[in-house]
PDB file of C-alpha atoms in Angstrom:
ATOM      1  CA  MET A 215       0.000   0.000   0.000  1.00 43.00           C
ATOM      2  CA  SER A 216       1.461   3.355  -0.964  1.00 51.00           C
ATOM      3  CA  ASP A 217      -1.253   6.019  -0.658  1.00 84.00           C
ATOM      4  CA  LEU A 218      -3.352   6.678   2.408  1.00 96.00           C
ATOM      5  CA  VAL A 219      -5.656   9.621   3.041  1.00 97.00           C
ATOM      6  CA  TYR A 220      -6.900  10.725   6.463  1.00 97.00           C
ATOM      7  CA  ALA A 221     -10.150  12.656   6.735  1.00 97.00           C
ATOM      8  CA  TRP A 222     -11.002  14.335  10.034  1.00 97.00           C
ATOM      9  CA  LEU A 223     -14.736  15.026  10.022  1.00 96.00           C
ATOM     10  CA  GLY A 224     -14.487  18.100  12.225  1.00 93.00           C
ATOM     11  CA  ASP A 225     -14.785  19.130  15.839  1.00 93.00           C
ATOM     12  CA  THR A 226     -18.589  18.892  15.888  1.00 95.00           C
ATOM     13  CA  PRO A 227     -19.810  15.374  16.784  1.00 97.00           C
ATOM     14  CA  VAL A 228     -21.286  13.586  13.773  1.00 97.00           C
ATOM     15  CA  PRO A 229     -24.764  11.958  13.821  1.00 96.00           C
ATOM     16  CA  TYR A 230     -24.254   8.226  13.418  1.00 95.00           C
ATOM     17  CA  HIS A 231     -26.262   7.780  10.213  1.00 94.00           C
ATOM     18  CA  GLN A 232     -24.373  10.595   8.490  1.00 95.00           C
ATOM     19  CA  GLY A 233     -21.071   8.913   9.255  1.00 95.00           C
ATOM     20  CA  TRP A 234     -22.390   5.502   8.224  1.00 94.00           C
ATOM     21  CA  ASP A 235     -23.752   6.860   4.935  1.00 95.00           C
ATOM     22  CA  LEU A 236     -20.364   8.399   4.193  1.00 96.00           C
ATOM     23  CA  GLN A 237     -18.650   5.105   4.953  1.00 96.00           C
ATOM     24  CA  LYS A 238     -20.922   3.258   2.536  1.00 95.00           C
ATOM     25  CA  ARG A 239     -20.381   5.808  -0.234  1.00 95.00           C
ATOM     26  CA  LEU A 240     -16.609   5.712   0.191  1.00 96.00           C
ATOM     27  CA  HIS A 241     -16.655   1.925   0.373  1.00 97.00           C
ATOM     28  CA  GLU A 242     -18.412   1.706  -3.007  1.00 97.00           C
ATOM     29  CA  ARG A 243     -15.918   4.127  -4.533  1.00 96.00           C
ATOM     30  CA  ARG A 244     -12.940   2.268  -3.055  1.00 97.00           C
ATOM     31  CA  VAL A 245     -14.231  -1.047  -4.402  1.00 97.00           C
ATOM     32  CA  ALA A 246     -14.412   0.618  -7.826  1.00 97.00           C
ATOM     33  CA  ASP A 247     -10.880   2.055  -7.399  1.00 95.00           C
ATOM     34  CA  GLU A 248     -12.255   5.580  -7.732  1.00 95.00           C
ATOM     35  CA  VAL A 249     -10.564   6.771  -4.522  1.00 94.00           C
ATOM     36  CA  ALA A 250      -7.448   5.929  -2.548  1.00 95.00           C
ATOM     37  CA  ASP A 251      -7.503   4.108   0.779  1.00 97.00           C
ATOM     38  CA  THR A 252      -9.222   6.570   3.101  1.00 97.00           C
ATOM     39  CA  VAL A 253      -9.474   6.610   6.880  1.00 98.00           C
ATOM     40  CA  LEU A 254     -12.293   8.604   8.491  1.00 98.00           C
ATOM     41  CA  LEU A 255     -11.606   9.980  11.969  1.00 98.00           C
ATOM     42  CA  LEU A 256     -14.415  11.512  13.993  1.00 98.00           C
ATOM     43  CA  GLU A 257     -16.397  11.856  17.168  1.00 98.00           C
ATOM     44  CA  HIS A 258     -20.029  10.778  17.043  1.00 98.00           C
ATOM     45  CA  GLU A 259     -23.077  12.213  18.705  1.00 97.00           C
ATOM     46  CA  PRO A 260     -24.044   9.793  21.528  1.00 96.00           C
ATOM     47  CA  VAL A 261     -25.261   6.514  20.011  1.00 96.00           C
ATOM     48  CA  TYR A 262     -25.365   2.810  20.787  1.00 93.00           C
ATOM     49  CA  THR A 263     -24.489   0.568  17.854  1.00 92.00           C
ATOM     50  CA  ALA A 264     -25.519  -3.079  17.921  1.00 88.00           C
ATOM     51  CA  GLY A 265     -23.472  -5.496  15.808  1.00 85.00           C
ATOM     52  CA  LYS A 266     -24.804  -8.742  14.364  1.00 84.00           C
ATOM     53  CA  ARG A 267     -24.026 -10.777  17.500  1.00 79.00           C
ATOM     54  CA  THR A 268     -25.913  -8.508  19.916  1.00 84.00           C
ATOM     55  CA  GLY A 269     -28.303 -10.461  22.140  1.00 80.00           C
ATOM     56  CA  ARG A 270     -31.552  -9.170  23.579  1.00 79.00           C
ATOM     57  CA  TRP A 271     -30.004  -9.219  27.058  1.00 76.00           C
ATOM     58  CA  ASP A 272     -27.127  -6.970  25.940  1.00 76.00           C
ATOM     59  CA  ARG A 273     -29.428  -4.080  25.047  1.00 78.00           C
ATOM     60  CA  PRO A 274     -30.639  -1.301  27.353  1.00 77.00           C
ATOM     61  CA  ILE A 275     -33.655  -2.273  29.446  1.00 70.00           C
ATOM     62  CA  THR A 276     -34.913   1.311  29.662  1.00 72.00           C
ATOM     63  CA  ASP A 277     -34.430   4.391  27.480  1.00 78.00           C
ATOM     64  CA  PRO A 278     -30.643   4.912  27.483  1.00 81.00           C
ATOM     65  CA  GLY A 279     -30.815   8.540  26.390  1.00 86.00           C
ATOM     66  CA  ALA A 280     -29.326   7.887  22.942  1.00 91.00           C
ATOM     67  CA  PRO A 281     -30.440   6.009  19.808  1.00 88.00           C
ATOM     68  CA  VAL A 282     -29.735   2.278  19.447  1.00 90.00           C
ATOM     69  CA  VAL A 283     -28.766   1.510  15.835  1.00 89.00           C
ATOM     70  CA  ASP A 284     -28.480  -2.018  14.429  1.00 90.00           C
ATOM     71  CA  ILE A 285     -25.548  -2.171  12.015  1.00 88.00           C
ATOM     72  CA  ASP A 286     -23.782  -4.643   9.749  1.00 84.00           C
ATOM     73  CA  ARG A 287     -20.448  -5.028  11.536  1.00 85.00           C
ATOM     74  CA  GLY A 288     -19.447  -7.998  13.654  1.00 77.00           C
ATOM     75  CA  GLY A 289     -19.517  -7.954  17.430  1.00 79.00           C
ATOM     76  CA  LYS A 290     -22.110  -6.854  19.937  1.00 81.00           C
ATOM     77  CA  ILE A 291     -23.377  -3.554  21.328  1.00 86.00           C
ATOM     78  CA  THR A 292     -21.168  -0.609  22.208  1.00 88.00           C
ATOM     79  CA  TRP A 293     -21.390   3.167  22.610  1.00 92.00           C
ATOM     80  CA  HIS A 294     -19.901   5.993  20.546  1.00 96.00           C
ATOM     81  CA  GLY A 295     -19.894   9.664  21.396  1.00 97.00           C
ATOM     82  CA  PRO A 296     -18.006  12.857  22.186  1.00 98.00           C
ATOM     83  CA  GLY A 297     -14.559  12.372  23.669  1.00 98.00           C
ATOM     84  CA  GLN A 298     -14.054   9.049  21.890  1.00 98.00           C
ATOM     85  CA  LEU A 299     -11.806   8.828  18.833  1.00 98.00           C
ATOM     86  CA  THR A 300     -13.641   6.708  16.267  1.00 98.00           C
ATOM     87  CA  VAL A 301     -11.627   5.476  13.282  1.00 98.00           C
ATOM     88  CA  TYR A 302     -13.118   3.992  10.105  1.00 97.00           C
ATOM     89  CA  PRO A 303     -10.497   2.669   7.655  1.00 98.00           C
ATOM     90  CA  ILE A 304     -12.016   2.321   4.176  1.00 98.00           C
ATOM     91  CA  VAL A 305      -9.043   0.385   2.846  1.00 97.00           C
ATOM     92  CA  ARG A 306      -8.429  -2.445   0.406  1.00 97.00           C
ATOM     93  CA  LEU A 307      -7.004  -5.526   2.133  1.00 96.00           C
ATOM     94  CA  PRO A 308      -4.443  -7.932   0.665  1.00 93.00           C
ATOM     95  CA  ASP A 309      -5.883 -10.930  -1.187  1.00 92.00           C
ATOM     96  CA  PRO A 310      -6.669 -13.441   0.228  1.00 94.00           C
ATOM     97  CA  VAL A 311      -8.318 -11.418   2.988  1.00 93.00           C
ATOM     98  CA  ASP A 312      -7.314 -12.418   6.514  1.00 95.00           C
ATOM     99  CA  VAL A 313      -9.961 -10.895   8.769  1.00 94.00           C
ATOM    100  CA  ILE A 314      -8.301 -11.997  12.000  1.00 92.00           C
ATOM    101  CA  ALA A 315      -4.980 -10.461  10.950  1.00 95.00           C
ATOM    102  CA  TYR A 316      -6.798  -7.230  10.093  1.00 95.00           C
ATOM    103  CA  VAL A 317      -8.478  -7.092  13.512  1.00 94.00           C
ATOM    104  CA  ARG A 318      -5.128  -7.750  15.204  1.00 94.00           C
ATOM    105  CA  MET A 319      -3.624  -4.894  13.195  1.00 96.00           C
ATOM    106  CA  LEU A 320      -6.335  -2.507  14.392  1.00 96.00           C
ATOM    107  CA  GLU A 321      -5.699  -3.632  17.952  1.00 95.00           C
ATOM    108  CA  GLU A 322      -1.975  -3.094  17.479  1.00 96.00           C
ATOM    109  CA  SER A 323      -2.557   0.492  16.360  1.00 97.00           C
ATOM    110  CA  VAL A 324      -4.284   1.152  19.689  1.00 98.00           C
ATOM    111  CA  LEU A 325      -1.613  -0.692  21.683  1.00 97.00           C
ATOM    112  CA  ARG A 326       1.090   1.467  20.151  1.00 98.00           C
ATOM    113  CA  THR A 327      -0.905   4.668  20.619  1.00 98.00           C
ATOM    114  CA  ILE A 328      -1.630   4.173  24.308  1.00 98.00           C
ATOM    115  CA  ALA A 329       1.960   3.019  24.901  1.00 98.00           C
ATOM    116  CA  GLU A 330       2.969   6.614  24.169  1.00 97.00           C
ATOM    117  CA  TYR A 331       1.181   7.472  27.409  1.00 98.00           C
ATOM    118  CA  GLY A 332       2.954   4.746  29.356  1.00 97.00           C
ATOM    119  CA  LEU A 333      -0.017   2.365  29.320  1.00 97.00           C
ATOM    120  CA  SER A 334       0.528  -1.336  28.664  1.00 94.00           C
ATOM    121  CA  GLY A 335      -2.543  -2.585  26.904  1.00 93.00           C
ATOM    122  CA  ARG A 336      -3.072  -6.168  25.879  1.00 90.00           C
ATOM    123  CA  ARG A 337      -5.329  -8.511  23.990  1.00 86.00           C
ATOM    124  CA  VAL A 338      -7.598 -10.957  25.800  1.00 81.00           C
ATOM    125  CA  GLU A 339      -8.151 -14.428  24.370  1.00 79.00           C
ATOM    126  CA  GLY A 340     -11.620 -14.732  22.893  1.00 73.00           C
ATOM    127  CA  ARG A 341     -12.335 -11.000  23.158  1.00 73.00           C
ATOM    128  CA  THR A 342     -11.621  -8.286  20.623  1.00 77.00           C
ATOM    129  CA  GLY A 343     -10.422  -4.834  21.563  1.00 88.00           C
ATOM    130  CA  VAL A 344      -7.658  -3.545  23.800  1.00 94.00           C
ATOM    131  CA  TRP A 345      -7.616  -4.129  27.538  1.00 94.00           C
ATOM    132  CA  LEU A 346      -5.782  -3.056  30.662  1.00 95.00           C
ATOM    133  CA  ASP A 347      -4.949  -5.581  33.368  1.00 90.00           C
ATOM    134  CA  ALA A 348      -6.799  -5.599  36.666  1.00 87.00           C
ATOM    135  CA  ASP A 349      -5.157  -3.417  39.318  1.00 85.00           C
ATOM    136  CA  PRO A 350      -6.222  -4.730  42.758  1.00 86.00           C
ATOM    137  CA  ASP A 351      -4.245  -2.017  44.555  1.00 85.00           C
ATOM    138  CA  ARG A 352      -6.473   0.593  42.935  1.00 82.00           C
ATOM    139  CA  GLY A 353      -9.599  -1.544  43.185  1.00 80.00           C
ATOM    140  CA  LEU A 354      -9.833  -1.823  39.398  1.00 82.00           C
ATOM    141  CA  ALA A 355     -11.020  -4.853  37.460  1.00 82.00           C
ATOM    142  CA  GLU A 356      -9.791  -5.770  34.007  1.00 88.00           C
ATOM    143  CA  ARG A 357     -11.105  -2.989  31.763  1.00 91.00           C
ATOM    144  CA  LYS A 358     -11.480  -2.158  28.104  1.00 93.00           C
ATOM    145  CA  ILE A 359     -10.065   1.038  26.647  1.00 96.00           C
ATOM    146  CA  ALA A 360     -10.825   0.468  22.957  1.00 96.00           C
ATOM    147  CA  ALA A 361     -13.448  -1.445  21.002  1.00 93.00           C
ATOM    148  CA  ILE A 362     -12.926  -3.077  17.607  1.00 92.00           C
ATOM    149  CA  GLY A 363     -15.666  -3.991  15.150  1.00 91.00           C
ATOM    150  CA  CYS A 364     -15.256  -4.219  11.395  1.00 91.00           C
ATOM    151  CA  ARG A 365     -16.828  -5.501   8.211  1.00 92.00           C
ATOM    152  CA  ILE A 366     -15.013  -6.617   5.067  1.00 95.00           C
ATOM    153  CA  ALA A 367     -16.968  -6.617   1.799  1.00 95.00           C
ATOM    154  CA  ARG A 368     -15.497  -7.163  -1.680  1.00 96.00           C
ATOM    155  CA  GLY A 369     -12.022  -6.903  -0.219  1.00 96.00           C
ATOM    156  CA  VAL A 370     -12.513  -3.467   1.344  1.00 97.00           C
ATOM    157  CA  GLY A 371     -12.951  -2.755   5.054  1.00 97.00           C
ATOM    158  CA  MET A 372     -15.357  -0.453   6.851  1.00 95.00           C
ATOM    159  CA  HIS A 373     -16.260   0.327  10.476  1.00 95.00           C
ATOM    160  CA  GLY A 374     -13.131  -0.036  12.636  1.00 96.00           C
ATOM    161  CA  LEU A 375     -12.118   1.022  16.135  1.00 96.00           C
ATOM    162  CA  ALA A 376     -13.048   3.394  18.941  1.00 97.00           C
ATOM    163  CA  LEU A 377     -10.523   4.583  21.527  1.00 98.00           C
ATOM    164  CA  ASN A 378     -11.843   6.180  24.714  1.00 98.00           C
ATOM    165  CA  CYS A 379     -10.014   9.469  25.296  1.00 98.00           C
ATOM    166  CA  ASP A 380     -11.988  11.809  27.560  1.00 98.00           C
ATOM    167  CA  ASN A 381     -15.552  10.584  27.097  1.00 97.00           C
ATOM    168  CA  ASP A 382     -18.213  10.178  29.777  1.00 96.00           C
ATOM    169  CA  LEU A 383     -17.919   6.516  30.814  1.00 94.00           C
ATOM    170  CA  SER A 384     -21.351   6.446  32.461  1.00 92.00           C
ATOM    171  CA  TRP A 385     -22.900   5.797  29.021  1.00 91.00           C
ATOM    172  CA  PHE A 386     -21.521   2.256  29.209  1.00 89.00           C
ATOM    173  CA  ASP A 387     -23.419   1.605  32.448  1.00 85.00           C
ATOM    174  CA  ARG A 388     -26.690   1.385  30.477  1.00 81.00           C
ATOM    175  CA  ILE A 389     -25.651  -1.619  28.352  1.00 77.00           C
ATOM    176  CA  VAL A 390     -23.545  -4.764  28.577  1.00 64.00           C
ATOM    177  CA  PRO A 391     -20.683  -3.320  26.519  1.00 56.00           C
ATOM    178  CA  CYS A 392     -19.539  -5.707  23.790  1.00 51.00           C
ATOM    179  CA  GLY A 393     -21.532  -8.410  25.590  1.00 49.00           C
ATOM    180  CA  ILE A 394     -18.982  -8.591  28.431  1.00 51.00           C
ATOM    181  CA  SER A 395     -20.402  -8.351  31.940  1.00 51.00           C
ATOM    182  CA  ASP A 396     -17.357  -9.285  34.044  1.00 52.00           C
ATOM    183  CA  ALA A 397     -15.059  -6.379  33.166  1.00 60.00           C
ATOM    184  CA  GLY A 398     -15.086  -2.600  33.105  1.00 84.00           C
ATOM    185  CA  VAL A 399     -14.569   0.213  30.626  1.00 91.00           C
ATOM    186  CA  THR A 400     -11.981   2.963  30.939  1.00 95.00           C
ATOM    187  CA  SER A 401     -10.421   5.889  29.075  1.00 97.00           C
ATOM    188  CA  LEU A 402      -7.037   7.534  28.724  1.00 98.00           C
ATOM    189  CA  THR A 403      -8.231  10.391  30.919  1.00 98.00           C
ATOM    190  CA  ALA A 404      -9.477   8.052  33.658  1.00 95.00           C
ATOM    191  CA  GLU A 405      -6.241   6.070  33.654  1.00 95.00           C
ATOM    192  CA  LEU A 406      -3.848   9.009  33.592  1.00 96.00           C
ATOM    193  CA  GLY A 407      -5.732  11.376  35.876  1.00 95.00           C
ATOM    194  CA  LYS A 408      -5.509  14.240  33.395  1.00 97.00           C
ATOM    195  CA  ASP A 409      -7.447  15.339  30.332  1.00 97.00           C
ATOM    196  CA  VAL A 410      -6.363  13.504  27.192  1.00 98.00           C
ATOM    197  CA  THR A 411      -8.360  14.832  24.270  1.00 98.00           C
ATOM    198  CA  VAL A 412      -9.230  13.379  20.896  1.00 98.00           C
ATOM    199  CA  ALA A 413      -7.277  16.216  19.252  1.00 98.00           C
ATOM    200  CA  GLU A 414      -4.158  15.192  21.167  1.00 98.00           C
ATOM    201  CA  VAL A 415      -4.470  11.483  20.391  1.00 98.00           C
ATOM    202  CA  ARG A 416      -5.428  11.734  16.723  1.00 98.00           C
ATOM    203  CA  PRO A 417      -1.961  12.401  15.204  1.00 98.00           C
ATOM    204  CA  LEU A 418      -0.481   9.531  17.221  1.00 98.00           C
ATOM    205  CA  MET A 419      -3.124   7.153  15.953  1.00 98.00           C
ATOM    206  CA  GLU A 420      -2.611   8.355  12.381  1.00 98.00           C
ATOM    207  CA  ARG A 421       1.125   7.691  12.536  1.00 97.00           C
ATOM    208  CA  HIS A 422       0.831   4.209  14.007  1.00 98.00           C
ATOM    209  CA  LEU A 423      -2.052   3.118  11.786  1.00 98.00           C
ATOM    210  CA  ALA A 424      -0.267   4.286   8.633  1.00 97.00           C
ATOM    211  CA  ASP A 425       2.819   2.334   9.634  1.00 97.00           C
ATOM    212  CA  LEU A 426       0.819  -0.839  10.249  1.00 97.00           C
ATOM    213  CA  LEU A 427      -1.085  -0.464   6.985  1.00 95.00           C
ATOM    214  CA  GLY A 428       2.256  -0.229   5.193  1.00 93.00           C
ATOM    215  CA  ALA A 429       1.619   3.248   3.817  1.00 93.00           C
ATOM    216  CA  ALA A 430       4.771   4.829   2.405  1.00 86.00           C
ATOM    217  CA  ALA A 431       3.214   8.229   3.078  1.00 91.00           C
ATOM    218  CA  TYR A 432      -0.118   9.715   4.017  1.00 95.00           C
ATOM    219  CA  SER A 433      -1.990  12.938   3.436  1.00 95.00           C
ATOM    220  CA  HIS A 434      -5.043  14.733   4.781  1.00 95.00           C
ATOM    221  CA  THR A 435      -8.255  15.846   3.142  1.00 93.00           C
ATOM    222  CA  ASP A 436     -11.162  17.968   4.347  1.00 90.00           C
ATOM    223  CA  GLY A 437     -13.418  15.465   6.056  1.00 89.00           C
ATOM    224  CA  ALA A 438     -16.089  18.067   6.784  1.00 85.00           C
ATOM    225  CA  GLU A 439     -16.378  18.684   3.041  1.00 87.00           C
ATOM    226  CA  LEU A 440     -16.690  14.943   2.398  1.00 88.00           C
ATOM    227  CA  LEU A 441     -19.401  14.733   5.029  1.00 84.00           C
ATOM    228  CA  SER A 442     -21.369  17.709   3.703  1.00 80.00           C
ATOM    229  CA  GLY A 443     -21.188  16.263   0.183  1.00 71.00           C
ATOM    230  CA  ALA A 444     -22.473  12.883   1.334  1.00 62.00           C
ATOM    231  CA  THR A 445     -25.240  14.538   3.352  1.00 54.00           C
ATOM    232  CA  ALA A 446     -26.334  16.665   0.371  1.00 52.00           C
ATOM    233  CA  ARG A 447     -26.523  13.602  -1.894  1.00 50.00           C
ATOM    234  CA  GLY A 448     -28.296  11.538   0.773  1.00 49.00           C
TER     235      GLY A 448
END
């Protein structure tokens, strides 16, 4: 892979369906080789997204205060919203496609990013995402700092990862996040005891993800313009 384009969709949180529509449009164009590999980076308005493996018991019992949207990625239910860096790589994968290797690559991009803050994340057997070990001295259980959920169609990926930076973690209390009831959820801000914003984390994530995707170089485009174009056509 030689060309990679990053598109930041702006400082205003994006309604979920607008971001999803843009993903689908870019996916079609990438399949047709009309655009280069493109990675969308954004914050969403508060939303719960339910992947194909979401069970009835994973969903909110009462009104959670945000929409619940059923989507076509793998995995179960999670939350997206302000203060969380959401990353959607619309990229062509090597043939034959190795979905597990792709998921591990997304996880590795998070592991390398949070390592810059002195955090040692890890993978957990049988569970996607990036985790921090339990810390009994601080009264903390094993906890998840980033969620992974992707879909590969016609050799091109969509959906991706979400890294908790300085978001309100109480949103996760209203669901069984990712179908896991015996662990917690955390953020960079909660772990470090200081504000760690999406704006601060974004260039680190871009650098590590580009390296793992094998991009010789990467550039930036106006994501807000992409979004407004997709919205106008939708």
